[in-house]
C-alpha positions as a LaTeX table, in Angstrom:
\begin{tabular}{lrrr}
\hline
Residue & $x$ (\AA) & $y$ (\AA) & $z$ (\AA) \\
\hline
Met1 & 0.00 & 0.00 & 0.00 \\
Lys2 & 2.89 & 2.38 & 0.78 \\
Glu3 & 4.24 & 1.83 & $-2.71$ \\
Ile4 & 0.90 & 2.77 & $-4.30$ \\
Trp5 & 0.71 & 6.00 & $-2.28$ \\
Ala6 & 4.32 & 6.80 & $-3.23$ \\
Trp7 & 3.35 & 6.45 & $-6.90$ \\
Val8 & 0.21 & 8.55 & $-6.45$ \\
Arg9 & 2.21 & 11.32 & $-4.73$ \\
Ser10 & 4.87 & 11.21 & $-7.45$ \\
Leu11 & 2.29 & 11.42 & $-10.23$ \\
Ala12 & 0.43 & 14.24 & $-8.47$ \\
Ala13 & 3.68 & 16.18 & $-8.00$ \\
Ala14 & 4.56 & 15.66 & $-11.68$ \\
Phe15 & 1.09 & 16.85 & $-12.73$ \\
Val16 & 1.30 & 20.01 & $-10.58$ \\
Leu17 & 4.85 & 20.73 & $-11.79$ \\
Thr18 & 3.77 & 20.31 & $-15.41$ \\
Ile19 & 0.92 & 22.77 & $-14.91$ \\
Leu20 & 3.17 & 25.34 & $-13.16$ \\
Ile21 & 5.88 & 25.11 & $-15.85$ \\
Gly22 & 3.21 & 25.48 & $-18.54$ \\
Leu23 & 1.68 & 28.51 & $-16.84$ \\
Phe24 & 4.88 & 30.43 & $-16.14$ \\
Val25 & 7.85 & 29.12 & $-18.17$ \\
Phe26 & 7.00 & 27.41 & $-21.47$ \\
Gln27 & 4.40 & 25.15 & $-22.98$ \\
Pro28 & 3.83 & 23.23 & $-26.20$ \\
Thr29 & 1.03 & 24.24 & $-28.51$ \\
Lys30 & $-0.25$ & 23.30 & $-31.93$ \\
Val31 & $-0.77$ & 25.56 & $-34.93$ \\
Leu32 & $-4.37$ & 25.26 & $-36.12$ \\
Gly33 & $-4.95$ & 26.33 & $-39.71$ \\
His34 & $-2.91$ & 27.76 & $-42.57$ \\
Ser35 & $-2.72$ & 31.45 & $-41.62$ \\
Met36 & 1.04 & 31.25 & $-40.88$ \\
Asp37 & 2.03 & 29.31 & $-44.04$ \\
Pro38 & 4.81 & 29.07 & $-45.18$ \\
Thr39 & 6.54 & 29.83 & $-41.84$ \\
Leu40 & 4.43 & 27.45 & $-39.75$ \\
His41 & 2.09 & 24.74 & $-40.96$ \\
Asn42 & $-1.27$ & 23.38 & $-39.90$ \\
Glu43 & $-0.96$ & 20.91 & $-36.99$ \\
Gln44 & 2.71 & 21.83 & $-36.45$ \\
Arg45 & 3.77 & 21.66 & $-32.80$ \\
Ile46 & 5.70 & 24.62 & $-31.42$ \\
Tyr47 & 6.96 & 25.71 & $-28.02$ \\
Val48 & 5.88 & 28.98 & $-26.50$ \\
Ser49 & 7.89 & 31.01 & $-24.01$ \\
Lys50 & 5.56 & 32.09 & $-21.22$ \\
Leu51 & 8.26 & 34.21 & $-19.57$ \\
Ser52 & 7.32 & 37.15 & $-21.77$ \\
His53 & 3.67 & 36.82 & $-20.71$ \\
Thr54 & 4.57 & 36.22 & $-17.06$ \\
Phe55 & 6.82 & 39.28 & $-16.74$ \\
Gly56 & 4.88 & 41.67 & $-18.99$ \\
Tyr57 & 7.47 & 41.77 & $-21.79$ \\
Gln58 & 6.27 & 43.45 & $-24.96$ \\
Pro59 & 6.95 & 41.43 & $-28.10$ \\
Asp60 & 9.04 & 43.01 & $-30.86$ \\
Tyr61 & 8.26 & 43.50 & $-34.54$ \\
Gly62 & 8.28 & 40.19 & $-36.37$ \\
Asp63 & 7.91 & 38.05 & $-33.22$ \\
Ile64 & 5.51 & 35.15 & $-33.57$ \\
Val65 & 3.04 & 35.24 & $-30.69$ \\
Ile66 & 0.19 & 33.11 & $-29.44$ \\
Ile67 & $-2.87$ & 35.21 & $-28.66$ \\
Asp68 & $-6.36$ & 34.80 & $-27.29$ \\
Ser69 & $-8.52$ & 36.13 & $-30.11$ \\
Arg70 & $-11.46$ & 36.90 & $-27.80$ \\
Val71 & $-10.41$ & 40.53 & $-27.42$ \\
Asp72 & $-13.89$ & 41.62 & $-26.37$ \\
Arg73 & $-13.50$ & 40.01 & $-22.92$ \\
Val74 & $-11.09$ & 40.35 & $-20.03$ \\
Arg75 & $-8.63$ & 37.48 & $-19.50$ \\
Ser76 & $-7.98$ & 36.12 & $-16.04$ \\
Phe77 & $-5.55$ & 33.73 & $-14.38$ \\
Lys78 & $-8.41$ & 31.22 & $-14.38$ \\
Asp79 & $-8.34$ & 31.36 & $-18.22$ \\
Asp80 & $-4.61$ & 30.56 & $-18.19$ \\
Val81 & $-5.17$ & 27.54 & $-15.95$ \\
Leu82 & $-8.23$ & 26.17 & $-17.76$ \\
Glu83 & $-6.60$ & 26.65 & $-21.18$ \\
His84 & $-3.41$ & 24.82 & $-20.23$ \\
Pro85 & $-2.71$ & 22.23 & $-22.99$ \\
Leu86 & $-2.58$ & 19.32 & $-20.53$ \\
Leu87 & $-5.99$ & 20.19 & $-19.09$ \\
Arg88 & $-7.42$ & 20.73 & $-22.58$ \\
Trp89 & $-6.02$ & 17.35 & $-23.62$ \\
Ile90 & $-7.65$ & 15.67 & $-20.61$ \\
Arg91 & $-10.97$ & 17.32 & $-21.55$ \\
Gly92 & $-10.49$ & 16.45 & $-25.25$ \\
Asp93 & $-10.73$ & 20.12 & $-26.17$ \\
Asn94 & $-8.89$ & 22.02 & $-28.93$ \\
Asp95 & $-9.25$ & 25.75 & $-28.41$ \\
Pro96 & $-10.00$ & 27.54 & $-31.70$ \\
Asn97 & $-9.61$ & 30.92 & $-29.95$ \\
Met98 & $-5.83$ & 30.62 & $-29.64$ \\
Tyr99 & $-4.17$ & 32.10 & $-32.72$ \\
Val100 & $-0.54$ & 32.08 & $-33.81$ \\
Lys101 & 0.34 & 35.37 & $-35.54$ \\
Arg102 & 3.21 & 37.76 & $-36.27$ \\
Val103 & 3.59 & 41.15 & $-34.52$ \\
Ile104 & 3.28 & 43.93 & $-37.09$ \\
Gly105 & 2.50 & 46.97 & $-34.92$ \\
Lys106 & 3.23 & 48.14 & $-31.39$ \\
Pro107 & 1.65 & 50.93 & $-29.34$ \\
Gly108 & 1.68 & 54.27 & $-31.15$ \\
Asp109 & 2.40 & 52.81 & $-34.60$ \\
Val110 & 0.38 & 53.96 & $-37.57$ \\
Leu111 & $-0.24$ & 51.08 & $-39.96$ \\
Glu112 & $-1.56$ & 51.67 & $-43.42$ \\
Leu113 & $-2.72$ & 49.22 & $-46.04$ \\
Lys114 & $-2.44$ & 50.87 & $-49.45$ \\
Asn115 & $-2.68$ & 49.08 & $-52.80$ \\
Ser116 & $-2.23$ & 45.71 & $-51.06$ \\
Lys117 & 1.04 & 46.88 & $-49.46$ \\
Leu118 & 1.58 & 47.42 & $-45.73$ \\
Tyr119 & 3.24 & 50.54 & $-44.30$ \\
Arg120 & 4.32 & 51.16 & $-40.71$ \\
Asn121 & 4.81 & 54.80 & $-39.74$ \\
Gly122 & 5.02 & 55.75 & $-43.42$ \\
Glu123 & 7.62 & 53.13 & $-44.42$ \\
Leu124 & 6.87 & 50.15 & $-46.63$ \\
Leu125 & 7.40 & 46.92 & $-44.71$ \\
Glu126 & 9.77 & 44.37 & $-46.22$ \\
Glu127 & 8.16 & 41.04 & $-45.40$ \\
Pro128 & 10.13 & 38.15 & $-46.93$ \\
Tyr129 & 8.16 & 35.64 & $-44.83$ \\
Leu130 & 4.87 & 36.24 & $-46.69$ \\
Lys131 & 3.42 & 33.30 & $-48.61$ \\
Glu132 & 2.17 & 35.46 & $-51.48$ \\
Ala133 & 1.20 & 39.02 & $-52.34$ \\
Met134 & $-1.98$ & 40.22 & $-50.65$ \\
Gln135 & $-5.11$ & 40.15 & $-52.74$ \\
Pro136 & $-6.56$ & 43.60 & $-53.30$ \\
Glu137 & $-8.51$ & 44.90 & $-50.34$ \\
Pro138 & $-9.68$ & 48.39 & $-49.44$ \\
Asn139 & $-7.09$ & 50.90 & $-48.26$ \\
Arg140 & $-7.20$ & 51.09 & $-44.46$ \\
Lys141 & $-5.38$ & 52.82 & $-41.64$ \\
Trp142 & $-4.94$ & 51.90 & $-37.97$ \\
Thr143 & $-3.22$ & 53.57 & $-35.02$ \\
Val144 & $-2.23$ & 51.00 & $-32.41$ \\
Pro145 & $-3.44$ & 52.15 & $-28.96$ \\
Glu146 & $-1.37$ & 51.90 & $-25.76$ \\
Gly147 & $-1.41$ & 48.46 & $-24.20$ \\
Asn148 & $-2.10$ & 46.70 & $-27.53$ \\
Ile149 & $-0.38$ & 45.18 & $-30.53$ \\
Phe150 & $-1.44$ & 44.58 & $-34.13$ \\
Val151 & $-0.89$ & 41.07 & $-35.53$ \\
Met152 & $-1.20$ & 39.43 & $-38.93$ \\
Gly153 & $-0.66$ & 35.97 & $-40.37$ \\
Asp154 & 2.06 & 35.28 & $-42.93$ \\
Asn155 & $-0.58$ & 33.89 & $-45.28$ \\
Arg156 & $-2.43$ & 37.22 & $-45.45$ \\
Asn157 & $-5.04$ & 36.06 & $-47.93$ \\
His158 & $-6.19$ & 33.32 & $-45.52$ \\
Ser159 & $-5.68$ & 34.84 & $-42.08$ \\
Lys160 & $-8.13$ & 36.01 & $-39.47$ \\
Asp161 & $-6.04$ & 38.63 & $-37.68$ \\
Ser162 & $-6.10$ & 42.22 & $-36.38$ \\
Arg163 & $-7.63$ & 43.41 & $-39.64$ \\
Glu164 & $-10.75$ & 41.51 & $-38.58$ \\
Ile165 & $-10.61$ & 40.95 & $-34.80$ \\
Gly166 & $-8.97$ & 44.27 & $-33.88$ \\
Phe167 & $-6.07$ & 45.19 & $-31.64$ \\
Ile168 & $-4.70$ & 42.59 & $-29.24$ \\
Pro169 & $-4.42$ & 43.71 & $-25.59$ \\
Phe170 & $-1.13$ & 42.77 & $-23.89$ \\
Ser171 & $-3.17$ & 40.60 & $-21.49$ \\
His172 & $-4.23$ & 38.47 & $-24.48$ \\
Ile173 & $-0.65$ & 37.67 & $-25.54$ \\
Leu174 & $-0.14$ & 34.18 & $-24.16$ \\
Gly175 & 3.49 & 33.81 & $-25.13$ \\
Thr176 & 6.13 & 34.08 & $-27.81$ \\
Lys177 & 7.29 & 31.25 & $-30.10$ \\
Ile178 & 10.66 & 29.87 & $-29.06$ \\
\hline
\end{tabular}
């Protein structure tokens, strides 16, 4: 009986440690969809650094981040716990609200989409990671507010990103791709 309890305690400690590491240090995640082609592919597994999220680090231009796309609601620590990959796996749940995108704009930036080309603060962005040229869409302009970022997928013609869901609050950045 002592041996069984020793195993139970060991497994419980491993479970708790896995959750804590996933909440505060790093965690695996899976890319869902083709919005980051050709850089990342559908179903590709990646590791996410949670240190940036834990310590309030702001991602830099070009960083690939994992975001909670539900920007119309406030995120809480409870969300972080319940959305941990191990707990989602136990529940058999894939979360379609977690997006993998690239940081295009930071607070104060003025982004402009003109003639299917993207400009940041008046300068044309060189984006060698794009899958293909953007299909024509209306000219638009955004100013990124404080406490937010602007993200887009590398496969712009097939990406649900800040053009559609809006600015991403820092609290909705779940981590940065390692």
